[in-house]
XYZ file of C-alpha atoms in Angstrom:
359
model
C -0.242 0.151 -0.263
C 0.894 3.125 -1.008
C 1.730 5.440 1.599
C 0.983 9.000 1.948
C 3.720 10.842 1.419
C 4.848 12.963 4.386
C 4.766 16.505 5.324
C 6.229 18.445 7.337
C 4.911 19.972 9.948
C 6.099 23.837 10.939
C 7.664 24.519 14.115
C 5.637 26.377 16.701
C 6.576 30.142 15.899
C 8.328 31.903 19.250
C 7.900 35.458 20.014
C 10.151 37.788 19.682
C 11.140 41.689 20.238
C 11.002 43.634 16.982
C 14.729 43.816 15.172
C 16.146 47.496 13.932
C 17.984 48.282 10.958
C 20.718 49.851 12.825
C 23.027 48.243 15.061
C 23.380 49.442 18.655
C 27.033 50.858 18.346
C 26.627 52.490 15.045
C 24.075 54.356 16.798
C 26.152 55.230 19.458
C 28.976 56.368 17.566
C 26.854 58.503 15.141
C 25.389 60.259 18.192
C 28.918 60.600 19.436
C 30.316 62.413 15.612
C 26.891 64.394 15.507
C 27.657 66.094 19.561
C 31.283 66.912 18.786
C 30.503 68.282 15.846
C 27.355 70.321 16.741
C 30.197 71.464 19.940
C 32.832 72.141 17.466
C 30.865 73.982 15.237
C 29.793 76.139 18.208
C 33.139 76.575 19.286
C 34.081 77.917 15.984
C 31.665 80.786 15.517
C 32.743 81.885 18.637
C 36.220 82.242 18.003
C 35.041 84.075 14.766
C 32.327 86.234 16.195
C 35.352 87.278 18.736
C 38.108 87.194 15.615
C 36.535 88.664 13.023
C 35.094 92.491 11.635
C 32.331 93.169 9.586
C 33.048 93.696 6.587
C 31.337 97.309 7.037
C 33.912 98.244 9.670
C 37.300 97.921 7.245
C 38.798 100.639 7.373
C 40.139 101.754 4.481
C 43.130 103.370 3.470
C 42.517 107.315 2.761
C 42.559 108.951 -0.430
C 42.883 112.599 -1.261
C 42.787 114.375 -4.727
C 43.942 117.725 -5.140
C 43.516 120.091 -7.732
C 47.345 120.978 -9.554
C 47.306 124.901 -8.586
C 50.134 127.761 -10.162
C 51.745 129.370 -6.396
C 55.161 130.573 -6.117
C 57.746 128.386 -5.192
C 60.924 129.513 -3.917
C 65.028 127.858 -3.975
C 67.456 128.045 -1.033
C 70.570 127.537 0.037
C 71.034 126.567 3.604
C 74.402 128.277 5.493
C 75.688 129.027 8.951
C 79.037 130.395 9.864
C 79.926 133.373 12.213
C 79.619 137.202 12.358
C 82.958 139.192 11.674
C 84.029 143.210 10.459
C 83.703 144.096 6.996
C 87.182 145.244 6.981
C 89.200 146.294 10.299
C 92.272 149.286 10.266
C 94.781 148.850 12.852
C 96.115 152.164 14.053
C 100.161 152.080 14.597
C 102.275 154.873 15.661
C 103.564 156.644 13.269
C 106.462 157.666 15.331
C 108.703 154.991 17.088
C 110.355 155.395 20.547
C 107.978 157.792 22.060
C 105.691 157.299 25.689
C 102.495 157.432 25.556
C 101.483 160.352 27.314
C 97.510 160.459 27.021
C 94.482 158.143 25.689
C 90.988 159.830 24.482
C 89.394 156.506 23.324
C 88.668 152.881 24.213
C 87.062 149.885 23.521
C 83.115 150.400 22.101
C 84.166 154.178 21.218
C 82.372 155.360 18.355
C 85.308 157.412 16.362
C 85.636 159.826 13.401
C 88.136 160.046 10.735
C 91.346 162.163 11.942
C 90.109 162.105 15.687
C 93.232 162.270 17.771
C 92.942 159.173 20.173
C 96.473 159.060 21.928
C 98.926 161.705 22.386
C 102.497 160.481 22.995
C 105.304 162.659 24.325
C 107.094 165.513 22.134
C 110.025 166.505 24.721
C 112.786 165.047 22.706
C 111.581 165.476 19.252
C 110.847 169.162 20.401
C 114.717 169.704 21.625
C 115.375 168.733 18.397
C 113.447 170.733 16.820
C 115.167 173.644 18.427
C 118.660 172.767 17.682
C 117.389 172.078 13.629
C 115.987 175.656 13.906
C 119.547 176.568 14.566
C 121.509 175.053 11.893
C 118.782 176.263 9.722
C 119.541 180.248 10.761
C 123.394 179.238 10.658
C 123.131 177.879 6.766
C 120.963 179.907 5.507
C 123.409 183.202 6.975
C 126.724 181.320 5.386
C 124.149 180.589 1.903
C 123.709 184.397 1.761
C 127.383 184.977 2.759
C 128.129 183.186 -0.479
C 126.074 184.191 -2.329
C 127.140 187.525 -1.798
C 131.035 186.166 -2.507
C 129.578 184.743 -5.879
C 128.465 188.349 -6.912
C 131.580 190.164 -6.737
C 133.760 187.250 -8.349
C 131.754 187.476 -11.007
C 131.617 190.941 -11.805
C 135.409 191.061 -10.978
C 135.594 188.814 -13.602
C 133.617 190.946 -16.215
C 135.690 193.871 -15.288
C 138.974 191.235 -15.858
C 139.810 191.796 -12.180
C 139.524 188.247 -11.297
C 140.308 184.792 -12.615
C 137.835 182.159 -13.889
C 139.181 180.169 -11.137
C 138.309 182.445 -8.606
C 134.825 182.426 -10.059
C 134.435 178.664 -10.282
C 135.107 178.376 -6.227
C 132.957 181.207 -5.962
C 130.090 179.294 -7.726
C 130.859 176.066 -5.843
C 131.119 177.903 -2.317
C 127.561 179.241 -3.256
C 126.048 175.899 -4.259
C 127.062 174.062 -1.026
C 125.813 176.701 0.658
C 121.968 175.999 -0.901
C 122.756 172.561 -0.669
C 123.341 172.880 3.179
C 120.049 175.045 3.856
C 117.616 172.340 1.790
C 119.054 169.453 3.564
C 118.622 171.437 7.196
C 115.512 172.717 6.206
C 114.748 169.078 5.213
C 115.989 167.800 8.761
C 113.711 170.366 10.541
C 110.181 169.449 7.986
C 111.086 166.295 9.239
C 111.433 166.664 12.906
C 108.080 168.871 12.393
C 106.257 166.103 10.814
C 107.185 163.388 13.864
C 105.862 166.126 16.234
C 102.824 165.986 14.413
C 102.374 162.677 14.153
C 102.877 162.414 17.932
C 98.749 163.000 18.165
C 98.032 159.549 16.851
C 94.602 159.912 14.386
C 92.101 157.658 13.651
C 92.639 156.498 9.513
C 89.029 156.094 9.635
C 85.359 156.398 11.141
C 84.209 153.397 12.757
C 84.330 151.550 16.469
C 87.045 150.111 18.736
C 87.498 147.031 18.609
C 90.646 146.739 20.335
C 93.212 149.028 22.374
C 96.269 147.732 22.660
C 97.536 150.860 24.090
C 98.676 151.893 27.772
C 99.886 154.925 29.134
C 103.894 155.165 29.468
C 104.276 152.424 27.254
C 106.908 152.991 24.657
C 105.134 153.060 21.569
C 106.351 150.985 18.393
C 104.986 149.189 15.613
C 106.394 145.787 16.244
C 104.584 145.823 18.928
C 101.068 145.503 17.916
C 98.596 148.579 16.951
C 97.603 150.430 19.350
C 94.232 150.654 18.206
C 91.667 147.885 16.474
C 88.748 150.171 14.722
C 85.742 148.736 12.429
C 84.995 150.531 9.443
C 81.858 152.009 9.560
C 80.696 149.368 12.148
C 80.158 147.340 9.342
C 79.490 143.535 10.007
C 78.972 140.656 8.006
C 78.316 136.820 8.382
C 80.909 134.664 6.605
C 78.675 131.715 6.252
C 80.211 128.605 5.240
C 78.043 127.105 2.448
C 78.216 123.000 0.839
C 80.591 122.541 -2.653
C 77.253 121.431 -4.354
C 75.359 124.657 -3.443
C 77.906 127.355 -4.706
C 76.880 127.061 -8.185
C 73.593 128.157 -7.139
C 74.362 131.460 -5.154
C 75.503 134.699 -6.788
C 76.094 138.308 -5.430
C 73.021 140.441 -5.191
C 70.636 137.141 -3.496
C 68.955 138.590 -0.236
C 69.498 136.350 2.681
C 67.086 135.950 6.398
C 70.024 135.632 9.394
C 69.006 134.016 12.285
C 70.859 134.346 15.381
C 71.020 131.615 17.805
C 71.046 134.103 20.634
C 66.993 133.737 19.976
C 66.433 137.417 18.435
C 64.357 138.410 16.232
C 65.797 137.499 12.039
C 67.486 140.117 10.391
C 68.465 140.936 6.813
C 71.293 140.795 4.390
C 72.468 140.710 0.975
C 75.389 138.514 -0.457
C 78.227 140.464 -1.046
C 80.746 138.567 -2.322
C 81.192 134.763 -3.152
C 84.757 133.546 -2.293
C 86.431 132.070 -5.787
C 87.950 129.135 -3.495
C 87.190 126.360 -0.658
C 88.488 124.960 1.681
C 90.546 121.858 0.578
C 89.762 120.026 4.379
C 85.914 120.712 4.477
C 85.378 121.631 0.846
C 83.121 124.325 2.178
C 83.092 127.446 0.055
C 82.094 130.765 2.191
C 79.283 133.656 0.947
C 79.562 137.249 2.890
C 76.440 138.452 3.722
C 76.701 142.401 4.355
C 73.788 142.760 7.375
C 71.238 145.848 7.309
C 71.563 146.488 10.747
C 74.891 145.746 12.514
C 74.113 147.678 16.133
C 72.272 144.569 16.945
C 74.815 141.594 16.398
C 78.025 141.537 17.677
C 81.584 140.505 16.103
C 81.960 136.422 17.343
C 78.225 135.851 17.142
C 77.567 132.268 15.324
C 74.435 132.707 12.702
C 71.954 131.292 10.089
C 71.545 132.533 6.553
C 68.768 131.665 4.233
C 70.081 132.665 1.294
C 67.139 133.189 -1.602
C 68.093 131.758 -4.649
C 65.104 132.234 -6.979
C 61.896 132.969 -6.780
C 58.686 132.092 -9.515
C 55.094 131.361 -10.354
C 55.360 127.322 -11.581
C 53.169 124.602 -11.697
C 53.078 122.519 -7.693
C 51.948 119.480 -6.478
C 51.866 118.286 -3.089
C 55.328 116.578 -2.203
C 53.205 113.461 -0.723
C 51.288 113.263 -4.725
C 54.796 112.124 -5.917
C 56.166 108.842 -6.181
C 58.938 107.153 -7.769
C 59.418 103.987 -10.446
C 62.680 103.091 -10.985
C 64.408 105.985 -12.560
C 61.114 108.013 -13.613
C 59.431 110.699 -10.886
C 55.595 109.960 -11.209
C 51.942 110.925 -9.863
C 48.869 109.386 -10.415
C 45.899 111.366 -12.175
C 42.580 110.757 -12.847
C 41.156 111.302 -15.398
C 37.474 110.975 -16.218
C 37.092 108.701 -13.084
C 40.295 106.768 -14.360
C 43.531 106.773 -12.548
C 46.504 106.876 -14.758
C 50.159 107.218 -13.622
C 52.233 110.072 -15.319
C 55.496 110.563 -15.847
C 56.854 114.218 -14.620
C 59.810 116.073 -14.588
C 60.349 117.876 -11.067
C 62.060 121.273 -9.973
C 62.662 123.284 -7.069
C 60.964 121.803 -3.248
C 59.474 124.618 -1.508
C 58.464 122.737 1.831
C 55.459 120.414 0.957
C 54.922 121.495 -3.182
C 56.567 119.999 -5.149
C 57.715 122.085 -8.576
C 56.221 120.699 -11.912
C 57.926 121.100 -14.912
C 57.176 119.427 -17.230
C 54.618 116.473 -17.615
C 51.104 118.214 -16.297
């Protein structure tokens, strides 16, 4: 008999919990990652909020646009030096060996030309003058006798009563007598001149800046000048100028003088540019005559601002001038577009620069 086929019976189902599609360990890792990312994002945002400046607070560079103008520009040369007399005159005694009796002037006095400054003793010279006066009288008497003798001899010669030899001797004696009178007269004139020169006079008008004479001292030119006079009291600034600036200055230019004492500036005029420079310092010298010399003293230090030239020219602020290689440039604006323009500059006067060409 045929047996019926065996059909297996299904196994009984057991109660189970729903199974999730994610594993527990993956869920924990993901949560930790998200949490870390959130914390990190918060920290980064906080840092950016503290360190970064908003775009509206960014400070942009300040740019100033100005028009090209025409103005007066001046070229100056600066120099410095000491105040000194324009001309000093040394007064020396014209008579040697005589003691000084009186002094009539001192340092600081203003004297006129021909004014007596001192007197020397005349005792010795007066005695010599008296002796020579007597000698002159004797010589003149001898000359008169020689003349009368020569006239008699010449008359006798014409009558044939005297020889030519006698006449020649009489004429020679007259010539010698006249020569003696001339010699004594010359000596007397010399003594008279020396007596007149015992009065030491000022050769020029000016200010006495030094006196070396003393009463009782023996006057002698070898001992140095008795007085030193600044002619007309004129003073000048002897300013040292750099070698590079020498070609720019010339006679007649004006200058402003500033003293170290802090007084008001003075004015002056350039009277001489010396033709040589110092080999050691490489500096030249300019002489500037002061308009008000009574405001300064010889030996003072002063600075000079020499005006070389002044003219009307196109000028731009010095801050607008730049350089690119060997070229000097400025930035110009045309129709709202900025261009770099090459220019040629000239005088730099304070905060302005002269533009010779290019604008």
